[in-house]
C-alpha positions as a Python dict, from the first residue, in 0.01 Angstrom:
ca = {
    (1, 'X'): (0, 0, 0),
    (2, 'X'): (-73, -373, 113),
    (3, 'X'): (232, -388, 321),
    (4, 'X'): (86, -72, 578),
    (5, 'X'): (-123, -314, 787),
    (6, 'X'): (117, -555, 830),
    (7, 'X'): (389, -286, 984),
    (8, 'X'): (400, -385, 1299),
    (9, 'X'): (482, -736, 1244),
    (10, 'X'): (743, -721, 968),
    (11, 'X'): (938, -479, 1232),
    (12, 'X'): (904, -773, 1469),
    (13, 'X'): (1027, -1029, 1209),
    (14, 'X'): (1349, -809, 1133),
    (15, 'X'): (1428, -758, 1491),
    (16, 'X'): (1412, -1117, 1558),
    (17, 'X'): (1635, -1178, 1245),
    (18, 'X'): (1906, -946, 1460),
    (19, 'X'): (1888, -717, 1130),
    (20, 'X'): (1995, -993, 910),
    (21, 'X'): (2113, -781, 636),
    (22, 'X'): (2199, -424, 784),
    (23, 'X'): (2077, -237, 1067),
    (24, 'X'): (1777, -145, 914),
    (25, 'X'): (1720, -398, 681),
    (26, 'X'): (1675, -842, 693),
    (27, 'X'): (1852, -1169, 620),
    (28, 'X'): (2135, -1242, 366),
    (29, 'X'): (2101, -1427, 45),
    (30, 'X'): (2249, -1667, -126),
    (31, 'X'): (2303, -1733, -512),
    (32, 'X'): (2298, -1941, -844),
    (33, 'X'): (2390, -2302, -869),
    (34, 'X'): (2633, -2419, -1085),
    (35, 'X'): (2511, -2653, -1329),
    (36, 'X'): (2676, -2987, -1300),
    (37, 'X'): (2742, -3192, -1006),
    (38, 'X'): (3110, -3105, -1055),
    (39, 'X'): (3234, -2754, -867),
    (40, 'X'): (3166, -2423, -1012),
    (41, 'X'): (3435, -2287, -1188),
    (42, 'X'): (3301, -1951, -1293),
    (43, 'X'): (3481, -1648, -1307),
    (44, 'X'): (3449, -1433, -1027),
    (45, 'X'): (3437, -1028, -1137),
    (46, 'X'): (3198, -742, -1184),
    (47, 'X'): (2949, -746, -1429),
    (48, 'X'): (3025, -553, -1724),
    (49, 'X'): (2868, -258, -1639),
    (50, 'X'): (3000, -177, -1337),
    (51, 'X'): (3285, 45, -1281),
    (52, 'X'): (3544, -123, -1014),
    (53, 'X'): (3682, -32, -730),
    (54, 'X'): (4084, 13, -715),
    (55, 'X'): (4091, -393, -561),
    (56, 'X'): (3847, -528, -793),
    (57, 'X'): (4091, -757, -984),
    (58, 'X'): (4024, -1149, -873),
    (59, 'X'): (4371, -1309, -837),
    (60, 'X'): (4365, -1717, -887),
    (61, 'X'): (4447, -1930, -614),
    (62, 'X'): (4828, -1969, -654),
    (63, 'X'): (4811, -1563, -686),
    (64, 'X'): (4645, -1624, -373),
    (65, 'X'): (4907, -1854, -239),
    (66, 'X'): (5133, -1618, -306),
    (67, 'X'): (4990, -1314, -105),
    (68, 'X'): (4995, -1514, 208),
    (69, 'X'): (5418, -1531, 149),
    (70, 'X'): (5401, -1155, 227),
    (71, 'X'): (5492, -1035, 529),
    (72, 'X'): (5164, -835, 644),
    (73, 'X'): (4985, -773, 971),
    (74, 'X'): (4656, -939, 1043),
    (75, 'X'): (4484, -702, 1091),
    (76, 'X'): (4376, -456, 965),
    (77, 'X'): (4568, -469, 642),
    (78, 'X'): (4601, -746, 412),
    (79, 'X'): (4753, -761, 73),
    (80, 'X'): (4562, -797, -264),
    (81, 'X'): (4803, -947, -538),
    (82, 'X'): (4614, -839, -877),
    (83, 'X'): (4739, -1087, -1216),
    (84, 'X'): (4981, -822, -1298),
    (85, 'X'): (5191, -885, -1012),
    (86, 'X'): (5069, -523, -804),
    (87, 'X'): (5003, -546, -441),
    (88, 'X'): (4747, -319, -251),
    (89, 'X'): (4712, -306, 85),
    (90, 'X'): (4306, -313, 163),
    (91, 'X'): (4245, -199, 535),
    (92, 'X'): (3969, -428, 650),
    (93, 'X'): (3686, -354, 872),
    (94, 'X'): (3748, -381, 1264),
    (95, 'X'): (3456, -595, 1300),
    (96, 'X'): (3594, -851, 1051),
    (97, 'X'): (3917, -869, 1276),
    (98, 'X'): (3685, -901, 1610),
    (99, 'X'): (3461, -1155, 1491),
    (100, 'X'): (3725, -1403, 1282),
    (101, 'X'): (4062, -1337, 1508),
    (102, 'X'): (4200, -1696, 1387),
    (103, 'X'): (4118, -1596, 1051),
    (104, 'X'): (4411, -1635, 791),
    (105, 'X'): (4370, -1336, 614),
    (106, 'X'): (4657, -1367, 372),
    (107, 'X'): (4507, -1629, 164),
    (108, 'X'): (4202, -1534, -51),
    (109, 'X'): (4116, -1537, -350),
    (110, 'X'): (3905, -1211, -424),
    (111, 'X'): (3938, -858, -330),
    (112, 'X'): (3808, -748, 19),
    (113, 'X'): (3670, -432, -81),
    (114, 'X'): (3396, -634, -199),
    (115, 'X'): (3299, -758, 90),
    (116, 'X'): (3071, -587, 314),
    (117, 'X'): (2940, -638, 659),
    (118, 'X'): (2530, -778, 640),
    (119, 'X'): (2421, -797, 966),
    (120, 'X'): (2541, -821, 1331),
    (121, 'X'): (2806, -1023, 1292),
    (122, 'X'): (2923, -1445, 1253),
    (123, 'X'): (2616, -1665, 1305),
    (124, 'X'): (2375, -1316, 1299),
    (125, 'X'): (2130, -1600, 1171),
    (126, 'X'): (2166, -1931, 1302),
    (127, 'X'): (2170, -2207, 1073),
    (128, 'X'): (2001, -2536, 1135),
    (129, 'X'): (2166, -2915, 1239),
    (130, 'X'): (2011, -3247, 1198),
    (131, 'X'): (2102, -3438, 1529),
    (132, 'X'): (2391, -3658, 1434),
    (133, 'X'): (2466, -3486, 1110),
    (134, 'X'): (2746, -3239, 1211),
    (135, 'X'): (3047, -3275, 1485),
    (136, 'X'): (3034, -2921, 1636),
    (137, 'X'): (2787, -2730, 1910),
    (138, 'X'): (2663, -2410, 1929),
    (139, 'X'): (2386, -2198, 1991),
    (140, 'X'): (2167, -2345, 1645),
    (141, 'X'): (1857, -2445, 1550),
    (142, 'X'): (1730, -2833, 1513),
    (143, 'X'): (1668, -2934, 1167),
    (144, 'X'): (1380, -3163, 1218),
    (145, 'X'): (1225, -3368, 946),
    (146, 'X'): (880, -3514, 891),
    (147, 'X'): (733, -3762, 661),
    (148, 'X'): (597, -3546, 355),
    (149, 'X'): (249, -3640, 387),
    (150, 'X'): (269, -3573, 818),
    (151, 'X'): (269, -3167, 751),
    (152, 'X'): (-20, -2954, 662),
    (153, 'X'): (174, -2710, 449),
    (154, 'X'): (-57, -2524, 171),
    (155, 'X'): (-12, -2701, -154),
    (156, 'X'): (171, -2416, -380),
    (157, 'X'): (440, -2354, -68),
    (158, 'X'): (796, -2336, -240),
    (159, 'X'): (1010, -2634, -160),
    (160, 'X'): (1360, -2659, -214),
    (161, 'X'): (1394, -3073, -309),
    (162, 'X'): (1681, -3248, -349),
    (163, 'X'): (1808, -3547, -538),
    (164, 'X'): (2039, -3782, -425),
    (165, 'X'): (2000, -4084, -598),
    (166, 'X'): (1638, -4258, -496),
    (167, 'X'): (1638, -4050, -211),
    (168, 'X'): (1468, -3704, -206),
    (169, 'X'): (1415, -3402, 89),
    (170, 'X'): (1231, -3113, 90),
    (171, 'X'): (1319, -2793, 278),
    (172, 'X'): (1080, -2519, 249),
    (173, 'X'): (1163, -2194, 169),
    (174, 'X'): (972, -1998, 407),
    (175, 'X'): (1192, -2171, 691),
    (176, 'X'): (1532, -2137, 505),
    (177, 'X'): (1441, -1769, 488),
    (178, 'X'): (1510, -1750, 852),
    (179, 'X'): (1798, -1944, 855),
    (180, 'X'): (1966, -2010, 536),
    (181, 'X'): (2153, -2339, 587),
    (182, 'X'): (2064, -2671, 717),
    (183, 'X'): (2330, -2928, 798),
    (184, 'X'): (2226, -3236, 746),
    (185, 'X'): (2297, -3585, 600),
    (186, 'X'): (2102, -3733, 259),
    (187, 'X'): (2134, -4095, 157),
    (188, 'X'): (2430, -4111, 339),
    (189, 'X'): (2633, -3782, 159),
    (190, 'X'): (2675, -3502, 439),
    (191, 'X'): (2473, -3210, 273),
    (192, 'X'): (2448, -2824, 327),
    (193, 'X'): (2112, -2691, 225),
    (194, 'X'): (2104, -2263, 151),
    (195, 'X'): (1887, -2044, 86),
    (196, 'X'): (2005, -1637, 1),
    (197, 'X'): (1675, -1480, -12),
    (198, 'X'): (1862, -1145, -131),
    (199, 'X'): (2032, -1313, -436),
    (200, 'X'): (1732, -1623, -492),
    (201, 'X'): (1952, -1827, -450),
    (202, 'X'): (1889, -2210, -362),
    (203, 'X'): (2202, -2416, -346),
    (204, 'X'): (2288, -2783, -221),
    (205, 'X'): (2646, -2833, -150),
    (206, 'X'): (2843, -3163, 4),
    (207, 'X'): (3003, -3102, 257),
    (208, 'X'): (3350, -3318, 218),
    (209, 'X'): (3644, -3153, 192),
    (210, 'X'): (3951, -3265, 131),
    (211, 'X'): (3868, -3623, 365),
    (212, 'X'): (3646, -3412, 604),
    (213, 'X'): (3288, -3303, 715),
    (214, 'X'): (3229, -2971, 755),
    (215, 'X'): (2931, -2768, 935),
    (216, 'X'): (2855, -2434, 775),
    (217, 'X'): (2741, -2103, 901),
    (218, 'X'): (2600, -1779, 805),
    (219, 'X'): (2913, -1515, 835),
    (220, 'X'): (2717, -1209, 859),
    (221, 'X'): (2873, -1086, 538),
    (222, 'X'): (2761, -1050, 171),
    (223, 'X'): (2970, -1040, -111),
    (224, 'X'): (2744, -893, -449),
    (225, 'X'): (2452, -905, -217),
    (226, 'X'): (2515, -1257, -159),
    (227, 'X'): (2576, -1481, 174),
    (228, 'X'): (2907, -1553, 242),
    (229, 'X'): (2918, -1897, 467),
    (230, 'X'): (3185, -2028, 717),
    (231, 'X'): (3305, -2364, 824),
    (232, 'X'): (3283, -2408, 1195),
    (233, 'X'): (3622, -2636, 1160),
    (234, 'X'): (3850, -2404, 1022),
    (235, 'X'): (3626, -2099, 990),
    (236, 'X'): (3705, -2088, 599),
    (237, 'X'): (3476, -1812, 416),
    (238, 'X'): (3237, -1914, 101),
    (239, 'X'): (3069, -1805, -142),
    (240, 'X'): (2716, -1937, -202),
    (241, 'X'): (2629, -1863, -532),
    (242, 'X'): (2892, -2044, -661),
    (243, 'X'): (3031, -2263, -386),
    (244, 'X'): (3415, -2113, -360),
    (245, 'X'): (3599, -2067, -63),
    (246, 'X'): (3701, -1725, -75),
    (247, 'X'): (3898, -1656, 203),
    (248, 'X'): (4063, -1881, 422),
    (249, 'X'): (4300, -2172, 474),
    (250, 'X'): (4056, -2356, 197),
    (251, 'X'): (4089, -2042, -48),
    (252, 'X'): (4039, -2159, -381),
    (253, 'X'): (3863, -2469, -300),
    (254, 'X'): (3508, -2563, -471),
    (255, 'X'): (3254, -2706, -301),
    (256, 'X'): (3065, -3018, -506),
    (257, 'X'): (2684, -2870, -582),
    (258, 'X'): (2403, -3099, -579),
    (259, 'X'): (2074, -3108, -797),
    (260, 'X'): (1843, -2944, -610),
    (261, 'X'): (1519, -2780, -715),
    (262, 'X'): (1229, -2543, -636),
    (263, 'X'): (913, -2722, -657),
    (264, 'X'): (545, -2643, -527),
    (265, 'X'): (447, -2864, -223),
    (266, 'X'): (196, -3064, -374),
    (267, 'X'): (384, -3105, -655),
    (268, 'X'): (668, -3243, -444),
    (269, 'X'): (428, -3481, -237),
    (270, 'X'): (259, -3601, -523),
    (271, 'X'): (631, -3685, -696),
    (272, 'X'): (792, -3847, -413),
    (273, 'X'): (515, -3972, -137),
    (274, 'X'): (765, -4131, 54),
    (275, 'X'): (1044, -3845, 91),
    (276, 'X'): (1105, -3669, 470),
    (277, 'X'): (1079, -3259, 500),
    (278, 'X'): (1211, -2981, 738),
    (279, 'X'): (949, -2886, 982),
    (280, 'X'): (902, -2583, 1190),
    (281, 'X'): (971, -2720, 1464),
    (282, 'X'): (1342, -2632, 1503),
    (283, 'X'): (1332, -2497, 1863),
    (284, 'X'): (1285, -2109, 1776),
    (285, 'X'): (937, -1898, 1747),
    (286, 'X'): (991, -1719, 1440),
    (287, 'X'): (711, -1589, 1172),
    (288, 'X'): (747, -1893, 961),
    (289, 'X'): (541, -1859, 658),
    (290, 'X'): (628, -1457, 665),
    (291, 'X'): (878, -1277, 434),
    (292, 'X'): (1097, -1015, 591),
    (293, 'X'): (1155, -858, 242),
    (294, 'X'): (765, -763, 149),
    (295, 'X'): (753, -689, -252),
    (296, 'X'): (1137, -729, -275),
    (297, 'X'): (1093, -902, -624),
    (298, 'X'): (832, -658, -724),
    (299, 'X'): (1112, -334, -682),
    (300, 'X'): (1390, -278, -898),
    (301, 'X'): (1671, -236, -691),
    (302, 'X'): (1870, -536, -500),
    (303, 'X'): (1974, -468, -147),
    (304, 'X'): (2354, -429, -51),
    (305, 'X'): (2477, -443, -422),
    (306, 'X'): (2801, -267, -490),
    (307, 'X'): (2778, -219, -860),
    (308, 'X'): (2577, -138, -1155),
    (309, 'X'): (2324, -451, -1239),
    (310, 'X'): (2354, -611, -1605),
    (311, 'X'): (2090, -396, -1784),
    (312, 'X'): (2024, -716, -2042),
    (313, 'X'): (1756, -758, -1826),
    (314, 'X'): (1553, -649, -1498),
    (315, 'X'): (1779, -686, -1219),
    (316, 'X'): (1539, -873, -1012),
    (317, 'X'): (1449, -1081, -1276),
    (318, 'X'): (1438, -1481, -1190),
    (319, 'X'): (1653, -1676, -1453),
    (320, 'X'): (1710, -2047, -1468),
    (321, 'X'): (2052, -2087, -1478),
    (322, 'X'): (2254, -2375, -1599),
    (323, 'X'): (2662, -2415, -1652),
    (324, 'X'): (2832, -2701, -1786),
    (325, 'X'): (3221, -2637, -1818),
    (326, 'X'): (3331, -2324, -1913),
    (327, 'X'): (2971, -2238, -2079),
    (328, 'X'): (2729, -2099, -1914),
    (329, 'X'): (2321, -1983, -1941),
    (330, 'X'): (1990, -1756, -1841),
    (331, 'X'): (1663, -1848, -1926),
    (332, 'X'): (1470, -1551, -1813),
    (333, 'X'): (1151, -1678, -1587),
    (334, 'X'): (849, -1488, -1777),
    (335, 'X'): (991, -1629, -2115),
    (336, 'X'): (1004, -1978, -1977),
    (337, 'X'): (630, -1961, -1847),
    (338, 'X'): (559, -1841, -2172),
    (339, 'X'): (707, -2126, -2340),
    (340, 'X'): (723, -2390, -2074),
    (341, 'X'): (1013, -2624, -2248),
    (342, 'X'): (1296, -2558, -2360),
    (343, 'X'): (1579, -2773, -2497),
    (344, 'X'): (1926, -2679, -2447),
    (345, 'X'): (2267, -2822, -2565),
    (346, 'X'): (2541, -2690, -2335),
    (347, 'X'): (2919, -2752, -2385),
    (348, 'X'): (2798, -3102, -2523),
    (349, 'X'): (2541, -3180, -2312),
    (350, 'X'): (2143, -3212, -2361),
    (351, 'X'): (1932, -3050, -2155),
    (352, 'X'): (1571, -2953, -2112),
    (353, 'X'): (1406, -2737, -1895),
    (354, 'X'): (1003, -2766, -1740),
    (355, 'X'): (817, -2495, -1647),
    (356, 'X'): (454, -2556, -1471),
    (357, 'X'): (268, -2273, -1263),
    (358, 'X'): (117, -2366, -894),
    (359, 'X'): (436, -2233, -700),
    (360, 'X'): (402, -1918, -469),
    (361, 'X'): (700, -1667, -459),
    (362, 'X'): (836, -1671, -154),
    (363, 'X'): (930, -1294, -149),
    (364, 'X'): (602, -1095, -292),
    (365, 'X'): (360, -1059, 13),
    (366, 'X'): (442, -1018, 326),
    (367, 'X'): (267, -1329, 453),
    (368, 'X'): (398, -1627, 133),
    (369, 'X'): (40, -1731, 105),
    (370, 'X'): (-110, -1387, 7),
    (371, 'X'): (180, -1410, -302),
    (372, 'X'): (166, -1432, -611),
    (373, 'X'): (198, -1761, -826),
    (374, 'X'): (523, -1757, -1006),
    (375, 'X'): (539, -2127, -1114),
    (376, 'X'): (851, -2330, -1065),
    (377, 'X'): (1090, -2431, -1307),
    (378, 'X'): (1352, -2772, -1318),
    (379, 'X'): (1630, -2875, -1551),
    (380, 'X'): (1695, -3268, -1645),
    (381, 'X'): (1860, -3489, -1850),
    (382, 'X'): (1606, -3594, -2062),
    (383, 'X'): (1669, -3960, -2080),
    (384, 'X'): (1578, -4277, -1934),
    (385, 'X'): (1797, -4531, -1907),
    (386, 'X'): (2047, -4481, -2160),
    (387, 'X'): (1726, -4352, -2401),
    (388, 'X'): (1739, -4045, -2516),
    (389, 'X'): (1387, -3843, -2484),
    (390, 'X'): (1220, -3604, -2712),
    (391, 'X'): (999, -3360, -2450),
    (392, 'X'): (699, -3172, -2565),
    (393, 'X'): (435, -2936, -2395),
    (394, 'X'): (103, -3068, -2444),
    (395, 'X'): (-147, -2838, -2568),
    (396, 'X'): (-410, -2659, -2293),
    (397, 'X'): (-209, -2830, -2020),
    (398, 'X'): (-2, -2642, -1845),
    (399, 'X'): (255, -2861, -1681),
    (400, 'X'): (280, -3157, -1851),
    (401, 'X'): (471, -3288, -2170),
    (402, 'X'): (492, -3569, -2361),
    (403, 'X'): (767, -3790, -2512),
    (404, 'X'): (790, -3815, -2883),
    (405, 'X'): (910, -4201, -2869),
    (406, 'X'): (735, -4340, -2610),
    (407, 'X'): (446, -4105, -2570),
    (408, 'X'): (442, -4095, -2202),
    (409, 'X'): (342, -3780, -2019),
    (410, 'X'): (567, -3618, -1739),
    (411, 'X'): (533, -3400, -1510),
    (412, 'X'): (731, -3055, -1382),
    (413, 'X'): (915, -3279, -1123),
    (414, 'X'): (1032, -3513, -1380),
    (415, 'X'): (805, -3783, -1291),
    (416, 'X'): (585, -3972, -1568),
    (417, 'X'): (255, -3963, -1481),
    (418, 'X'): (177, -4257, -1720),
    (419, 'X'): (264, -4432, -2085),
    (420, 'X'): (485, -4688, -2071),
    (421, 'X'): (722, -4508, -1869),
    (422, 'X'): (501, -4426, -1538),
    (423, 'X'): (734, -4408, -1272),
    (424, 'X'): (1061, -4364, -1474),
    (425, 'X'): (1211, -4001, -1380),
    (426, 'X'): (1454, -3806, -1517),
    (427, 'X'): (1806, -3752, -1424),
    (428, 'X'): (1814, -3392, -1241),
    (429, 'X'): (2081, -3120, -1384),
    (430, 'X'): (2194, -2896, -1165),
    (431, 'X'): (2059, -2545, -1186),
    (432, 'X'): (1933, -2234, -1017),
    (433, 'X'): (1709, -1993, -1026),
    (434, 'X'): (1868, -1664, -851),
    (435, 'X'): (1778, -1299, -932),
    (436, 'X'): (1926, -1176, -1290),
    (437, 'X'): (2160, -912, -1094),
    (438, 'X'): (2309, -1199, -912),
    (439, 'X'): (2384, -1459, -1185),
    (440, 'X'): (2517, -1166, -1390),
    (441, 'X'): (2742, -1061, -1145),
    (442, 'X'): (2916, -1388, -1065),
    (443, 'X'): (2903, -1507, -1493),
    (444, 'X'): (2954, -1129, -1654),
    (445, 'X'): (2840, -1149, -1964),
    (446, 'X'): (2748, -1503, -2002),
    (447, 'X'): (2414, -1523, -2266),
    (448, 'X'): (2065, -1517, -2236),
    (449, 'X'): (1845, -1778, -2392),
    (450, 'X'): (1606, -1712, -2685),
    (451, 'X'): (1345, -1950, -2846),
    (452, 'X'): (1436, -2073, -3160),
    (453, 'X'): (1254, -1888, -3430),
}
């Protein structure tokens, strides 16, 4: 077993992660993107395979609204209002009451039994600020940035990059692992950066709500194995995969997601040489460029999952997945390295998705840079311009593909590399790539891409 000699220090990494996920097990996840730059507006229930608890019904937000005109303690009950009008009363935990005592815990919007307790408690992992970018204090980390061609980071590192605009940031994924959200600002948009290494989820979210900024934190729970955040303003619970508040005075709210992707470093460097990333040096000693889950996407089971995962496919299968309205997609990993394109029409919309290898996952190996190379995978518009594109793998290169009108070449990070578009880039499309269990459990029953024959 590889992960024997390294024993010692992975029980060093979970004690300094205060037992992110359960007392005998790491950090908290997060989940799968929704698709557009609008909110996420999927629905919110069990996959189909799972058999329910008595509370598992989701009520909608005026259902929610309506619970809080009930006269109920609290804590520890609260009421759970399912769409045919029944109440239950769901006794909640004594450490939920403890930890959130200004908590309003007659408004949400799903069932409480599904929420469990991950680790020790609110802020069990401390996020990361950038200076000037949030309005509250506390005992975080500093999100410090670097220009990208200032850090000596190996060159198939995942990155998490975002898009706004021009304007582009990396934040590594072997950092977020420790801390799962940076607050920070990005061409002038106040951003929240996650990571949910249970769930593979990488998610961008603005932070604006309803006229104001708010600074997120890890809530020590998990809710389908994934991280549940908090606002530090009016400690609001929500869900990371899909960017709800699910409990709270902002129950029912959506969060705007932003385009962000999962790219190799060099790739990222190479695409935008004059972007800024998250360093290391955020003011706390921990294993960076370690994985506190050794071989977790190599097993079968995900951790702290409540229900029976989609059998479609394996549960800890990496998807891309994409949503545009009410439709919504997986494109299973090892078919998209197989295939390396593919072109998608969703509720209307055009779509095409790059796969190029060169990107290390950053939960095989113990240490990231003894892991395997899983490739990395982003989703675009494919226009320029107004143009519409025609994308195309080229032959015995993995990685790059060609335009049928112009016949310039581009590149994984939507970049051409040259033709008589060099420089042009493509419009990013919100996406994910989370664990199959995890997408399926937030979008039951939503399809899985095949090739056309």
């Amino acid at each position: 077993m590889r992960v024997n000699r390294f024993l010692p220090a992975i029980v060093a990494a979970l004690v300094i992660l205060g037992a992110a996920c359960g007392d005998d097990a790491p950090p908290p996840p997060a989940t799968p993107p929704a698709a557009t730059e609008a909110a996420a507006t999927v629905q919110d229930t069990p996959t189909p395979a799972a058999t329910p608890p008595p509370d598992s019904a989701t009520p909608s937000p005026t259902q929610a609204a309506a619970a809080s005109d009930e006269d109920i303690d609290e804590c520890p009950y609260a009421h759970h209002t399912d769409p045919s009008g029944h109440i239950d009363i769901v006794r909640l935990p004594p450490d939920f009451c403890r930890d959130w005592p200004n908590q309003d815990w007659s408004r949400h919007t799903v069932p409480f039994g599904q929420i469990i307790r991950g680790c020790g408690g609110r802020d069990c992992i401390l996020a990361l600020d950038t200076p000037g970018a949030v309005s509250t204090e506390g005992h975080y980390g500093v999100a410090r940035f670097a220009p990208v061609d200032a850090v000596d980071y190996a060159e198939n590192l995942p990155i998490a990059v975002l898009r706004i605009g021009d304007v582009a940031r990396g934040y590594p994924l072997h950092i977020l692992t420790f801390h799962e959200i940076v607050n920070d600002e990005v061409a002038g948009v106040p951003v929240a950066a996650s990571f949910c290494p249970l769930c593979n989820t990488v998610l961008a979210f603005d932070r604006r709500v309803e006229g104001a900024v708010l600074d997120f934190g890890v809530s020590g729970n998990l809710r389908h194995s994934d991280l549940i955040m908090w606002d530090r303003q009016t400690e609001t619970w929500w869900q990371q995969a899909t960017g709800e508040a699910i409990v709270g005075r902002h129950a029912g709210v959506f969060l705007r997601t932003l385009p962000m992707s999962v790219l190799s470093f060099g790739d990222f460097r190479r695409a935008f040489p004059d972007a800024d990333i998250l360093t290391e040096e955020t003011g706390f000693s921990f294993l960076y460029g370690t994985n506190p889950f050794p071989n977790y996407d190599q097993g079968s089971s995900p951790k702290f999952f409540l229900w029976r995962p989609d059998g479609r496919l394996p549960a800890l299968e990496r998807v891309i997945a994409l949503s545009s309205g009410d439709e919504n997609l997986a494109i299973p990993f090892t078919l998209l390295a197989e295939v390396t394109l593919a072109t998608i029409e969703l509720a209307g919309t055009r779509v095409v998705v790059l796969w190029a290898p060169g990107t290390l996952s950053p939960l095989d190996d113990f240490q990231i840079a003894d892991s395997r190379d899983i490739g990395s995978a982003a989703a675009y518009l494919p226009e320029v311009d107004g143009r519409r594109l025609t994308l195309a793998p080229v032959p015995g290169t993995p990685g790059r593909f060609r335009d049928e009108e112009t016949g310039s070449l581009w590149d994984v990070t939507g970049l051409a590399v040259s033709g008589p578009l060099a420089g042009s880039r493509l419009p990013p499309f919100a996406h994910g790539s989370p664990f199959w269990f995890a997408w399926a459990a937030f979008n039951p029953q939503a399809p899985i891409w095949e090739p056309p024959s």
